[in-house]
Short mmCIF file of C-alpha atoms in Angstrom, two decimals:
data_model
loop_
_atom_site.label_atom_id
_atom_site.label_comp_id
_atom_site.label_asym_id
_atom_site.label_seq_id
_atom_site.Cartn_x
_atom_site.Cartn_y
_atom_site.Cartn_z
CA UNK A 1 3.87 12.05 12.88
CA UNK A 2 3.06 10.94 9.33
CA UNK A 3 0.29 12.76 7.68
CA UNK A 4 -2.57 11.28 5.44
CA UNK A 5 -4.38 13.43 2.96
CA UNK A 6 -7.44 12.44 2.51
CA UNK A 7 -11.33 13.06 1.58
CA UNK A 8 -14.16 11.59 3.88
CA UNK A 9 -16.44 10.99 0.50
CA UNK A 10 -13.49 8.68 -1.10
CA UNK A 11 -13.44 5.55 -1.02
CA UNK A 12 -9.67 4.78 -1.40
CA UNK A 13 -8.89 7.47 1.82
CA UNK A 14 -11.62 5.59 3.74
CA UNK A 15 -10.02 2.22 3.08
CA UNK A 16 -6.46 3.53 3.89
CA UNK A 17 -7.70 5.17 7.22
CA UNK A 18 -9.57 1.77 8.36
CA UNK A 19 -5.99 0.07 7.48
CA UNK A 20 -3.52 2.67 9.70
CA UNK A 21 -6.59 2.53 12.64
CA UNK A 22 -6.54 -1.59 12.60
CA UNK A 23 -2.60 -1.60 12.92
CA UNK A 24 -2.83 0.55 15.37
CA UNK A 25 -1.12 3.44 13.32
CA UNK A 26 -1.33 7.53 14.57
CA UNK A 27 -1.23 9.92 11.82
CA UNK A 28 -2.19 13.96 11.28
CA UNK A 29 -4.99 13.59 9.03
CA UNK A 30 -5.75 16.76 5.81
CA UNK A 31 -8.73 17.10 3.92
CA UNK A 32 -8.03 17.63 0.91
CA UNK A 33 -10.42 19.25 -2.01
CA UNK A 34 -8.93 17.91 -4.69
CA UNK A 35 -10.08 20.32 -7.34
CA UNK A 36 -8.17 23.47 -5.24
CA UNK A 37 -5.33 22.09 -7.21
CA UNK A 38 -3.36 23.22 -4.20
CA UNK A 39 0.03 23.50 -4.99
CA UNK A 40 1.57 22.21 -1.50
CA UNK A 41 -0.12 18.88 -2.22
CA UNK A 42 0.16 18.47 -6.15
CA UNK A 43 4.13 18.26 -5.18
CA UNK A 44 3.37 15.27 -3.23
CA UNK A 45 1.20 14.07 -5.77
CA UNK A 46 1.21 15.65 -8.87
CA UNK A 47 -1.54 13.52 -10.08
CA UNK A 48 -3.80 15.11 -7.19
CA UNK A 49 -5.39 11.54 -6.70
CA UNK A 50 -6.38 10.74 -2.98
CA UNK A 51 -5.49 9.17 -0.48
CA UNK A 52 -1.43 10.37 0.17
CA UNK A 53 0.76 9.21 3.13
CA UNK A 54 3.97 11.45 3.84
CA UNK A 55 5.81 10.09 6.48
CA UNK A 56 8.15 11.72 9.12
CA UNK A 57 11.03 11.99 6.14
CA UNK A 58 8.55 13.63 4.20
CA UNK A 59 8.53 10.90 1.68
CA UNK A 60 4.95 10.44 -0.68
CA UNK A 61 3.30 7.39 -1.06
CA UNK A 62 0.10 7.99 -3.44
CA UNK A 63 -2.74 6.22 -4.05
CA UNK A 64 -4.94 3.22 -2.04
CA UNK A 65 -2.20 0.01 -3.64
CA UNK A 66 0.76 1.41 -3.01
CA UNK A 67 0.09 2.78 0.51
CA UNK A 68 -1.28 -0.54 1.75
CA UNK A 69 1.67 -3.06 0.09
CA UNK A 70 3.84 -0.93 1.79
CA UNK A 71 1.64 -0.92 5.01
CA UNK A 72 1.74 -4.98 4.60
CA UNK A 73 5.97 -5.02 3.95
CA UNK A 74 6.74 -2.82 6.30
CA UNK A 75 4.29 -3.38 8.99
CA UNK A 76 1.65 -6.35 8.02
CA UNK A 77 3.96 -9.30 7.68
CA UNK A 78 5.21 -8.75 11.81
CA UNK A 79 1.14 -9.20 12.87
CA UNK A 80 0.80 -12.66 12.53
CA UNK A 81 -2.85 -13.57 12.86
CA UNK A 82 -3.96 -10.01 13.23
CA UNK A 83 -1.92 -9.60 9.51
CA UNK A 84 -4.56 -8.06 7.04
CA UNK A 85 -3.04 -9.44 3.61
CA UNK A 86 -2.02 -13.19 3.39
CA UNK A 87 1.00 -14.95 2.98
CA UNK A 88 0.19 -17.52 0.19
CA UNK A 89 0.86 -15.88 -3.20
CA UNK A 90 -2.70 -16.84 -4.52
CA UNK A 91 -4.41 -16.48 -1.31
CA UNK A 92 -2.54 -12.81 -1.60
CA UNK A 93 -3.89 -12.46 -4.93
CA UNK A 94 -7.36 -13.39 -4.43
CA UNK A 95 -7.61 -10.14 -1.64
CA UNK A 96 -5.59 -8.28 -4.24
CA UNK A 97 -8.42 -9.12 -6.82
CA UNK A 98 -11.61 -7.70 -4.43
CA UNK A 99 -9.74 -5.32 -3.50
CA UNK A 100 -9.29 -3.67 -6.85
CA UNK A 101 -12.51 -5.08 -7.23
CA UNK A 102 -13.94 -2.39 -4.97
CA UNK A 103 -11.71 0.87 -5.24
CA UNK A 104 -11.75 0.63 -9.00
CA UNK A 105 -14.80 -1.79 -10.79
CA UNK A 106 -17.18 -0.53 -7.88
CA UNK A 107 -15.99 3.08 -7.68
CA UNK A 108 -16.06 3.59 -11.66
CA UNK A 109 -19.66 1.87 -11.81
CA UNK A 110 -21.55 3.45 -8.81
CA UNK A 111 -19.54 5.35 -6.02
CA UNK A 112 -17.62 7.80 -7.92
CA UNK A 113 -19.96 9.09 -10.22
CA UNK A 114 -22.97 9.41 -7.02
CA UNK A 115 -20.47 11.30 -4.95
CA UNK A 116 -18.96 13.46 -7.84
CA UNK A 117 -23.13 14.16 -8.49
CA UNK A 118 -24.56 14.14 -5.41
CA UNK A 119 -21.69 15.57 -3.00
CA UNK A 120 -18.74 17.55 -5.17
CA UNK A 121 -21.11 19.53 -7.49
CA UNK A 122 -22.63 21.16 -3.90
CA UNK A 123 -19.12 22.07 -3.22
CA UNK A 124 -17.26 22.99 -6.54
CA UNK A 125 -17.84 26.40 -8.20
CA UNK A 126 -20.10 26.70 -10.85
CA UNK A 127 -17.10 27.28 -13.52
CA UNK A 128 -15.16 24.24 -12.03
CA UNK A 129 -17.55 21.78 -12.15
CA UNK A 130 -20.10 22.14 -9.87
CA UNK A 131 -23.82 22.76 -10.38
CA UNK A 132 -27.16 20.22 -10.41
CA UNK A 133 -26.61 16.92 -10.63
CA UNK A 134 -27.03 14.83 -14.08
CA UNK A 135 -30.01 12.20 -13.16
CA UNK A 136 -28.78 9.89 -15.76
CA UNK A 137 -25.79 9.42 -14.27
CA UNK A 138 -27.59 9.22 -11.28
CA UNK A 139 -29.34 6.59 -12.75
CA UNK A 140 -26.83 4.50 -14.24
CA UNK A 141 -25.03 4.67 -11.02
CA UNK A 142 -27.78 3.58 -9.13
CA UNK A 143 -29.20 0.45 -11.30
CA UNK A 144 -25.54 -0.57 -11.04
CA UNK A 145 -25.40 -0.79 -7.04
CA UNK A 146 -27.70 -3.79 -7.00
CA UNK A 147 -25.06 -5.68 -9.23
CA UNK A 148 -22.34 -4.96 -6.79
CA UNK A 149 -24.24 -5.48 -3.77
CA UNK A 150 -25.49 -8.95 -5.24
CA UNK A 151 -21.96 -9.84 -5.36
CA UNK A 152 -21.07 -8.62 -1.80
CA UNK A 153 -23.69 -10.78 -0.98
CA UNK A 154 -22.51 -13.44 -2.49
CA UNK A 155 -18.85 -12.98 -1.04
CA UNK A 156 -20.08 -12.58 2.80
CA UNK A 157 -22.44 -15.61 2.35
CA UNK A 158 -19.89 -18.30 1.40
CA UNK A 159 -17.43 -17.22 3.54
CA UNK A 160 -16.55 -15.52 7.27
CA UNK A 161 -14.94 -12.70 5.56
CA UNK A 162 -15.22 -12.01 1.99
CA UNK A 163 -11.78 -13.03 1.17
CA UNK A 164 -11.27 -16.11 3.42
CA UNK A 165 -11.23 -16.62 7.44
CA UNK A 166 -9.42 -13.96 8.20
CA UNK A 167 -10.46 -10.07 8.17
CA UNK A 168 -8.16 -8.65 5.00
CA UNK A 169 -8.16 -5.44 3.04
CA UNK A 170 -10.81 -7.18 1.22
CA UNK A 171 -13.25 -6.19 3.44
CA UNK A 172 -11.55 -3.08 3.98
CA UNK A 173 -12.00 -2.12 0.86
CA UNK A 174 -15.92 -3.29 0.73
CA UNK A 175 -17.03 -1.73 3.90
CA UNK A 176 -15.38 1.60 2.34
CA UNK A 177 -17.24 1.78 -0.52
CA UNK A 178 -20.36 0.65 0.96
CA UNK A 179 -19.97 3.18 3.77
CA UNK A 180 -20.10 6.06 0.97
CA UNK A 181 -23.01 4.54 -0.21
CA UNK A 182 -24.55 4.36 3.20
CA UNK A 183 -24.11 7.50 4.57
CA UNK A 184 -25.73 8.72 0.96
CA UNK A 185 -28.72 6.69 1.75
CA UNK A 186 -28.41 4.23 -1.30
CA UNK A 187 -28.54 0.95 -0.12
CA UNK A 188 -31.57 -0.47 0.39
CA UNK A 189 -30.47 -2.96 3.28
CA UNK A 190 -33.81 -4.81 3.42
CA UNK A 191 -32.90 -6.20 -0.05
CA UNK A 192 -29.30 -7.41 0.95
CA UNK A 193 -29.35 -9.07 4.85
CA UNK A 194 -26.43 -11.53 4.03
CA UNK A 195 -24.13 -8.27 2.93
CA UNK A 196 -26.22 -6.31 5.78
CA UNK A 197 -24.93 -8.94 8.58
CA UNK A 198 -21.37 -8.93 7.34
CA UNK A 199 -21.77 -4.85 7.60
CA UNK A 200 -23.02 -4.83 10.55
CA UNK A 201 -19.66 -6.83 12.07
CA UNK A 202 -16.98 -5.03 10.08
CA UNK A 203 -18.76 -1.34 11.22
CA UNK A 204 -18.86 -2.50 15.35
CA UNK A 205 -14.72 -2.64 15.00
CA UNK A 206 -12.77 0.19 17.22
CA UNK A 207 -11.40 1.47 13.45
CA UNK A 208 -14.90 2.42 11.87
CA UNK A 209 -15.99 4.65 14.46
CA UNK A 210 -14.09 7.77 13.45
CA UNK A 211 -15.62 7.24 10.05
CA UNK A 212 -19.27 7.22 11.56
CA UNK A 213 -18.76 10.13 13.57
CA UNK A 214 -17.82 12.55 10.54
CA UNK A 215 -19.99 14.74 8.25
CA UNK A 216 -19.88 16.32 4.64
CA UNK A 217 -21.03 19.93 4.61
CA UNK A 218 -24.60 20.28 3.42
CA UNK A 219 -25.50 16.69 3.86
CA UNK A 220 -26.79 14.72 6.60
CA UNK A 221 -26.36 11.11 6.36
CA UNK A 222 -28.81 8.42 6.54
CA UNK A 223 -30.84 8.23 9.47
CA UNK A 224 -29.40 4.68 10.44
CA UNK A 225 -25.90 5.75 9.04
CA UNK A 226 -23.89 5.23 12.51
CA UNK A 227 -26.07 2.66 14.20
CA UNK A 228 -24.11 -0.12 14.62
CA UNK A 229 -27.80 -2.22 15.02
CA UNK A 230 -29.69 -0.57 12.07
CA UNK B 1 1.52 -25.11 -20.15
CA UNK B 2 0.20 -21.76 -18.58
CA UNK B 3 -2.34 -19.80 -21.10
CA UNK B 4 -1.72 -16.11 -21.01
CA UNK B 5 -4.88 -14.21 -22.68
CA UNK B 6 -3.67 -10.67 -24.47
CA UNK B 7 -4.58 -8.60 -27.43
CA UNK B 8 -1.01 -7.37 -29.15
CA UNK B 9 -2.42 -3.79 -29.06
CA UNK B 10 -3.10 -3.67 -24.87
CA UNK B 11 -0.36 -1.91 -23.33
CA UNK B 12 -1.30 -4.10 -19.82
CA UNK B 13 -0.59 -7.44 -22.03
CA UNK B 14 2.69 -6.45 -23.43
CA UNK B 15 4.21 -5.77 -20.10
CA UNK B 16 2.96 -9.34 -18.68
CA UNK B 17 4.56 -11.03 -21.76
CA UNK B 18 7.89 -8.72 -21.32
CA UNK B 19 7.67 -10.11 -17.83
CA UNK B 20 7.03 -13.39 -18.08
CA UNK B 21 10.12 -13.46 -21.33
CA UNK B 22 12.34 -11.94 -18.92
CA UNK B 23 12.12 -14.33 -16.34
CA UNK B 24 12.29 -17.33 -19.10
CA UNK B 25 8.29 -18.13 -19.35
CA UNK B 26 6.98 -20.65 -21.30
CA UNK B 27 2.87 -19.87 -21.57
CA UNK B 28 0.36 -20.40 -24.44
CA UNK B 29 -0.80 -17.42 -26.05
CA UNK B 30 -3.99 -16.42 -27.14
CA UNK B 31 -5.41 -13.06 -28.13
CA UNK B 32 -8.37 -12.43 -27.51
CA UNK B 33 -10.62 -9.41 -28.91
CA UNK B 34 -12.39 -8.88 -25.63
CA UNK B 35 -15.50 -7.21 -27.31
CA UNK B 36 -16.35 -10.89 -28.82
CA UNK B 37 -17.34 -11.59 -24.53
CA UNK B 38 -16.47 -15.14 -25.12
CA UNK B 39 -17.89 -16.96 -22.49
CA UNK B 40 -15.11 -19.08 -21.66
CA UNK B 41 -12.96 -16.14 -21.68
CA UNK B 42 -15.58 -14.30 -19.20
CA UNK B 43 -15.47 -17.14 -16.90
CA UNK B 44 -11.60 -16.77 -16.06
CA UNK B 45 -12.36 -12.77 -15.91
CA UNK B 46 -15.93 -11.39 -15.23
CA UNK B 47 -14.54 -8.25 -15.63
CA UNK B 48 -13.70 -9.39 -19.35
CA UNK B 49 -10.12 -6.94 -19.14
CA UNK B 50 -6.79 -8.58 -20.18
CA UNK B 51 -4.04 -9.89 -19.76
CA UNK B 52 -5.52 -13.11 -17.69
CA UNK B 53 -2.85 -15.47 -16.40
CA UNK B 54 -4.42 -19.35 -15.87
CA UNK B 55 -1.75 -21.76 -14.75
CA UNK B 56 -1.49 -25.83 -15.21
CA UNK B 57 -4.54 -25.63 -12.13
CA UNK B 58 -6.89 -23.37 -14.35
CA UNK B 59 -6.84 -20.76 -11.61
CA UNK B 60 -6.86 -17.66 -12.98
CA UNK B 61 -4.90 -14.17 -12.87
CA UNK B 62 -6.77 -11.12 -14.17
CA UNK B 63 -4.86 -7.89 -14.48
CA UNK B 64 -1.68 -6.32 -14.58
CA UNK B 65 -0.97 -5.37 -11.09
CA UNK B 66 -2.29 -8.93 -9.67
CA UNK B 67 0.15 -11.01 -12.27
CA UNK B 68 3.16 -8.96 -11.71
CA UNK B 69 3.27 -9.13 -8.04
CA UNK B 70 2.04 -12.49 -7.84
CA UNK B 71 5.40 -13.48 -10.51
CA UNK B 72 7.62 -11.14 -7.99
CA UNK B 73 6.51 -13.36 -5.33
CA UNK B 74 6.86 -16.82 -6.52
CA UNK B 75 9.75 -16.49 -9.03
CA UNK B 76 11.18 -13.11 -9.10
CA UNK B 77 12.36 -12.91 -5.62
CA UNK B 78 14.91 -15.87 -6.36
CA UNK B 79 16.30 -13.80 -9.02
CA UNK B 80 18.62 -11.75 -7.42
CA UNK B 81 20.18 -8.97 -9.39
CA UNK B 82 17.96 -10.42 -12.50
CA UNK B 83 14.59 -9.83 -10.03
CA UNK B 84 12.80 -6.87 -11.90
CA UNK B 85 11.40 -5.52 -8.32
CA UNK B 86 13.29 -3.78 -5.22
CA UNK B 87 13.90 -5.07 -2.15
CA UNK B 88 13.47 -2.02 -0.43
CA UNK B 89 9.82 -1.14 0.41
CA UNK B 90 10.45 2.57 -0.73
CA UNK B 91 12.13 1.67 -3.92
CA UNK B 92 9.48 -1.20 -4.60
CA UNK B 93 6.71 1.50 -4.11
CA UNK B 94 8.78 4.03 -6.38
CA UNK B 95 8.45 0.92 -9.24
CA UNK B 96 4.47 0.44 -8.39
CA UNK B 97 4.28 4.34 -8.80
CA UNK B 98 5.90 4.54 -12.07
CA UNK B 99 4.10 1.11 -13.30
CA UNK B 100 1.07 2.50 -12.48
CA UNK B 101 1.29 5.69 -14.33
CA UNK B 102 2.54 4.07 -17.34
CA UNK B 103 0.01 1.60 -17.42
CA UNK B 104 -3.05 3.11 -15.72
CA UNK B 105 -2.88 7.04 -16.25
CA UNK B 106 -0.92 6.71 -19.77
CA UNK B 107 -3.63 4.23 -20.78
CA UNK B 108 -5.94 6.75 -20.31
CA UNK B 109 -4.42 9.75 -21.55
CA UNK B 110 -3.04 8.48 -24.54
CA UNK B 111 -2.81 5.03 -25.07
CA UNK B 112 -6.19 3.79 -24.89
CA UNK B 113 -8.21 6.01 -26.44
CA UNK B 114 -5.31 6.00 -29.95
CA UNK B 115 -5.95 2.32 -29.65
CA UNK B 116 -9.60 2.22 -29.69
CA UNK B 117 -9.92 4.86 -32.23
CA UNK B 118 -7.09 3.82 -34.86
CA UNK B 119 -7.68 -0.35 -34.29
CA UNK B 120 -10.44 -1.51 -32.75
CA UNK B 121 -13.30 1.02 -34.13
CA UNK B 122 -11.78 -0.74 -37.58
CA UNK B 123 -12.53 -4.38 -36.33
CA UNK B 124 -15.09 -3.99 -34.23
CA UNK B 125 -18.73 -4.39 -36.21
CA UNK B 126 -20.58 -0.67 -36.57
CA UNK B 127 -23.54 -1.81 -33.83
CA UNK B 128 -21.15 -3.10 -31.16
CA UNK B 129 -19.08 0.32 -31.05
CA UNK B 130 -17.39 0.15 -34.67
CA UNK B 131 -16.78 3.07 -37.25
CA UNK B 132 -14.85 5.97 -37.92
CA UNK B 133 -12.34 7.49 -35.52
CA UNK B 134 -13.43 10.66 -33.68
CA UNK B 135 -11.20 13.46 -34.79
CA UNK B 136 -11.62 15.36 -31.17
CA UNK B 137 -10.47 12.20 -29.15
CA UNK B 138 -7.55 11.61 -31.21
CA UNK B 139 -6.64 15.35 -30.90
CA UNK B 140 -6.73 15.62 -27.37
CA UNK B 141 -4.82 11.77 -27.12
CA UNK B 142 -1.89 12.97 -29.02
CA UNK B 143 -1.71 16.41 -27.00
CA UNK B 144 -1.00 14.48 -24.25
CA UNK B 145 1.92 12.23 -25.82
CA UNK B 146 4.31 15.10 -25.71
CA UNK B 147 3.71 15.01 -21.68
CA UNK B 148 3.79 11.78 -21.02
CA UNK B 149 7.42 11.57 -23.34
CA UNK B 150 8.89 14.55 -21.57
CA UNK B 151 8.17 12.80 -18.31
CA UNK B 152 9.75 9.04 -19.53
CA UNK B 153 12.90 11.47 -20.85
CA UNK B 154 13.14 12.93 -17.67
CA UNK B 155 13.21 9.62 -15.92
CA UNK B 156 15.92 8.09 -18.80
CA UNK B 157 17.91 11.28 -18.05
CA UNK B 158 18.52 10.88 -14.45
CA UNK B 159 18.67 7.20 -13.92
CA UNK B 160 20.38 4.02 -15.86
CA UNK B 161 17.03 2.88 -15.64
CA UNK B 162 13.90 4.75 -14.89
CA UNK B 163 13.66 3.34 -11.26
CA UNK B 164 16.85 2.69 -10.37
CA UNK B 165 19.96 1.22 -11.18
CA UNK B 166 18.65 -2.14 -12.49
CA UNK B 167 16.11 -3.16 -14.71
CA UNK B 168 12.59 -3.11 -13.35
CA UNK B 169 8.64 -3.35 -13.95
CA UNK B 170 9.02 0.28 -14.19
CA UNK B 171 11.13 -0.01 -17.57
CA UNK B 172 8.88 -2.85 -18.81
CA UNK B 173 5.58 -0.96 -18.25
CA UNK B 174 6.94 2.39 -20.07
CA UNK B 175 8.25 0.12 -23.02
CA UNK B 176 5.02 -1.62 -23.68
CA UNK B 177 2.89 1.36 -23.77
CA UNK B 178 5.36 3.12 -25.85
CA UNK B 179 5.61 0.00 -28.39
CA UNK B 180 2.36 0.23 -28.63
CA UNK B 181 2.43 4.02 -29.73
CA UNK B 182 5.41 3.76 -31.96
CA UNK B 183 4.36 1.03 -33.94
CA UNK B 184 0.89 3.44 -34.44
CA UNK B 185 3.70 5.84 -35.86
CA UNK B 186 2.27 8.44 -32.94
CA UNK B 187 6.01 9.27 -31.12
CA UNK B 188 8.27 11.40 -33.17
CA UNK B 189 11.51 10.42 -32.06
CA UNK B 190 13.44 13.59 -33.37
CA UNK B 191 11.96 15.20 -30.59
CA UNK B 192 12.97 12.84 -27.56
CA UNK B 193 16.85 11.60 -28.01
CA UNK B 194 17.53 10.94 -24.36
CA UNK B 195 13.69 8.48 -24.30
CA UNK B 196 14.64 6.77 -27.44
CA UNK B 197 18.11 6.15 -26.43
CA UNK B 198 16.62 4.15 -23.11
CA UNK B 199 14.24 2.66 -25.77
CA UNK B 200 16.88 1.62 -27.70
CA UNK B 201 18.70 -0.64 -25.30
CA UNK B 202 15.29 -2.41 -24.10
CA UNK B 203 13.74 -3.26 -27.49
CA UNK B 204 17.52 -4.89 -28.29
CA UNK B 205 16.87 -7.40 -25.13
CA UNK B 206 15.91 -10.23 -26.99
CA UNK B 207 12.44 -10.36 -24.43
CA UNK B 208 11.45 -7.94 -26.96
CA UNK B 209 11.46 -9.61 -30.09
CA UNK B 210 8.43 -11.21 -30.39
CA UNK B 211 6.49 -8.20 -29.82
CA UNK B 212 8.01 -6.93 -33.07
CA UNK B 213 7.22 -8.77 -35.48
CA UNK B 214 3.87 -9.36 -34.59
CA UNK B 215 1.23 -7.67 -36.79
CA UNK B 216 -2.26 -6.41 -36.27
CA UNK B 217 -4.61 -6.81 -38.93
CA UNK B 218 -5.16 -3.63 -41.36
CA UNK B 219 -2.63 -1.61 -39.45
CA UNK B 220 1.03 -2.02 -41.06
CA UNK B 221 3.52 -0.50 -38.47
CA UNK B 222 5.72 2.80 -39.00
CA UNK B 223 8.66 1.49 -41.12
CA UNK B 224 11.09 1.52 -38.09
CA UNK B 225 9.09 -0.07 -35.72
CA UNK B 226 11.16 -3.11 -35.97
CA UNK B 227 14.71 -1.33 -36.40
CA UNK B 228 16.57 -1.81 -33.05
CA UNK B 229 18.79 1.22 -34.76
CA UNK B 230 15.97 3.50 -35.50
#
C-alpha cells in the first residue's frame, strides 16, 4: 500500500489526504515531526517539506502540487464528473490559481505562522525552536485571517463551489486551511455565514471525517470543531 | 499580442520568457518594478508577484507554475520531441520537482534575497524598503550558492539534461536563476566545470539571447556574462 507522510496541523497533508479519501484511494498514513530531521524520511525528501507519497515501488512524490497533478494524470482524468481538476486549460488554471492561493498566500499570511506559534513551539525542544509563543506574530497572523476569509467569502458566494460548479481541489485546498484554523478556534464564524455555509457542505463529505476525528497533543480543539451543524 | 509582465532580475520571469522563446512566442514585454503597486498591474495580479501572462482576451496568468503548465497544455503537448515536459506522469513530476526547487527553494536561499539586497534596495526609495545591503543576508545567501551549484553539477553530471534525455522546464528553470546570479558576478565558475559546461550549451540556444544583453540600471554585469565561451 502506498504510504503518505504527513502532519495533522499542515495544511498541504490535510489537502492531499481529503484528495486520496475523495478518489477513493487506501494508503498507510506517518506522522511525521518534521524538525526530528529523521533520516529515513529526509531520503525521500531531502527538503523535509510535508506532505510525501511513496508508492508500492517506493518512488517519492513531495510536496501538495506535485502529488495532486499526478493524482489528476494518473487517476483524475478517468472520473469524469466526479474528476476534481478540470479539463479546460483556463478553467484548469483558475483551480490551479486558489489553490496556490491557499497552501501558499494563506499559509505564509496566517496558518503557518499560528500553528508554528501556537502548536510546534508546545512540541519542539527549547534549543530547537520551541518555547512561548511571539504575540506579534500572533497578531499579524490573526488581523490577516479576516482578509482571507473575506475572500473565501467572496468565492463561495458567487459561485456553488469556489472554483466553478464542480467540487475541485479548490475547495480542497480552502477547507484545509480553514480546518487548521478551526480546530485552533480562530474563525469567528458569526462574521463569515456565506464562507460558514460553504464549510458546512464541504466538512458533511465521507472524506473530512477522519480529519474531525483526530487530535494534536496538548490541545483540544474548538468546542464546535467536528459538528457538522455548528 | 499577449503582454507578459517581468522584471529582468526575477528568476520566475526569465524562465516564462525562455519558455515562451522556445516554443516561438511572440508577447509584449513590460517590466514592471512591482514595489511601484501599479494599479493596473494589481488588477491582473492581486498578489502583485510576476511574471503575469494576459492573452489577446485580457485574462490573466499569474505565476510561474500556472503559465508553464497552462503553455504545456495548449501548445507544448503538440510539440513532440521539441515539448519541454514528459509524457510520463513520473518523469513529468521529476521536472515539477526540479522546477520547483530551482525556482521556489533557490529563490529563497540564494536568489532572492542577492537580488533584493544588490538591486532593488538601490532603486527602491529609502521609506518604501530602500538602502544599503545587509552584510549578514548577503553572507548567509552566498553560503548557500555553493549547495545549490553542487546539486545543478550533480544533475549535469548524470544526465544530458538535468531531467532527462531532452530538454525540459527543469533546464530552463536552473538557467534562469543561474543567469540571474552570474550576471551579479556571484558563481565562480572555476569551481563548477561539469555546471558550466551544461550552462554553456543552453545560453548558446539562441532563446537565450535576449536575456543577455539586457541591462539593469546601475548594475553592469560580470565581464563574461555575455560570452557563450566563458
Amino acid at each position: 500500500m502506498p504510504t503518505l507522510y504527513h502532519h495533522t496541523m499542515s495544511t498541504a497533508s490535510r489537502f492531499i489526504r481529503l484528495v486520496l479519501s475523495e478518489y477513493g484511494f487506501q494508503t498507510d498514513l506517518v506522522e511525521e515531526q518534521t524538525w526530528e530531521k529523521r533520516k529515513e524520511f529526509l531520503a525521500f525528501n531531502p527538503a523535509g517539506t510535508l506532505p510525501v507519497y511513496v508508492d508500492d515501488n517506493m518512488r517519492a512524490l513531495c510536496g501538495p502540487t506535485i502529488i495532486s497533478e499526478f493524482i489528476d494524470e494518473t487517476h483524475g482524468v478517468l472520473k469524469r464528473d466526479r474528476r476534481l481538476f478540470a479539463e479546460d486549460p483556463f478553467q484548469r488554471a483558475e483551480i490551479r490559481r486558489l489553490t496556490e492561493w491557499f497552501l501558499q498566500k494563506m499559509e505564509q499570511d496566517v496558518t503557518k505562522p499560528l500553528v508554528r506559534e501556537r502548536v510546534h513551539k508546545l512540541i519542539i525542544p527549547n534549543g530547537l525552536g520551541g518555547g512561548a509563543p511571539d504575540s506579534k506574530v500572533l497578531r499579524t497572523a490573526r488581523s490577516n485571517i479576516r482578509h482571507h476569509m473575506k475572500y473565501l467569502t467572496w468565492l463561495s458566494g458567487s459561485r456553488q463551489w469556489i472554483a466553478g460548479e464542480r467540487l475541485s481541489y479548490a475547495d480542497l485546498s480552502a477547507a484545509a486551511a480553514v480546518s487548521v484554523l478551526d480546530y485552533l478556534g480562530e474563525i469567528d464564524w458569526n462574521e463569515f455565514p456565506v464562507a460558514k455555509e460553504w464549510y458546512q457542505r464541504i466538512k458533511s463529505r465521507p472524506s473530512f471525517r477522519p480529519l474531525l476525528t483526530e487530535r494534536v497533543r496538548g490541545i483540544t480543539p474548538v468546542s464546535h470543531y467536528a459538528d457538522l451543524d455548528f
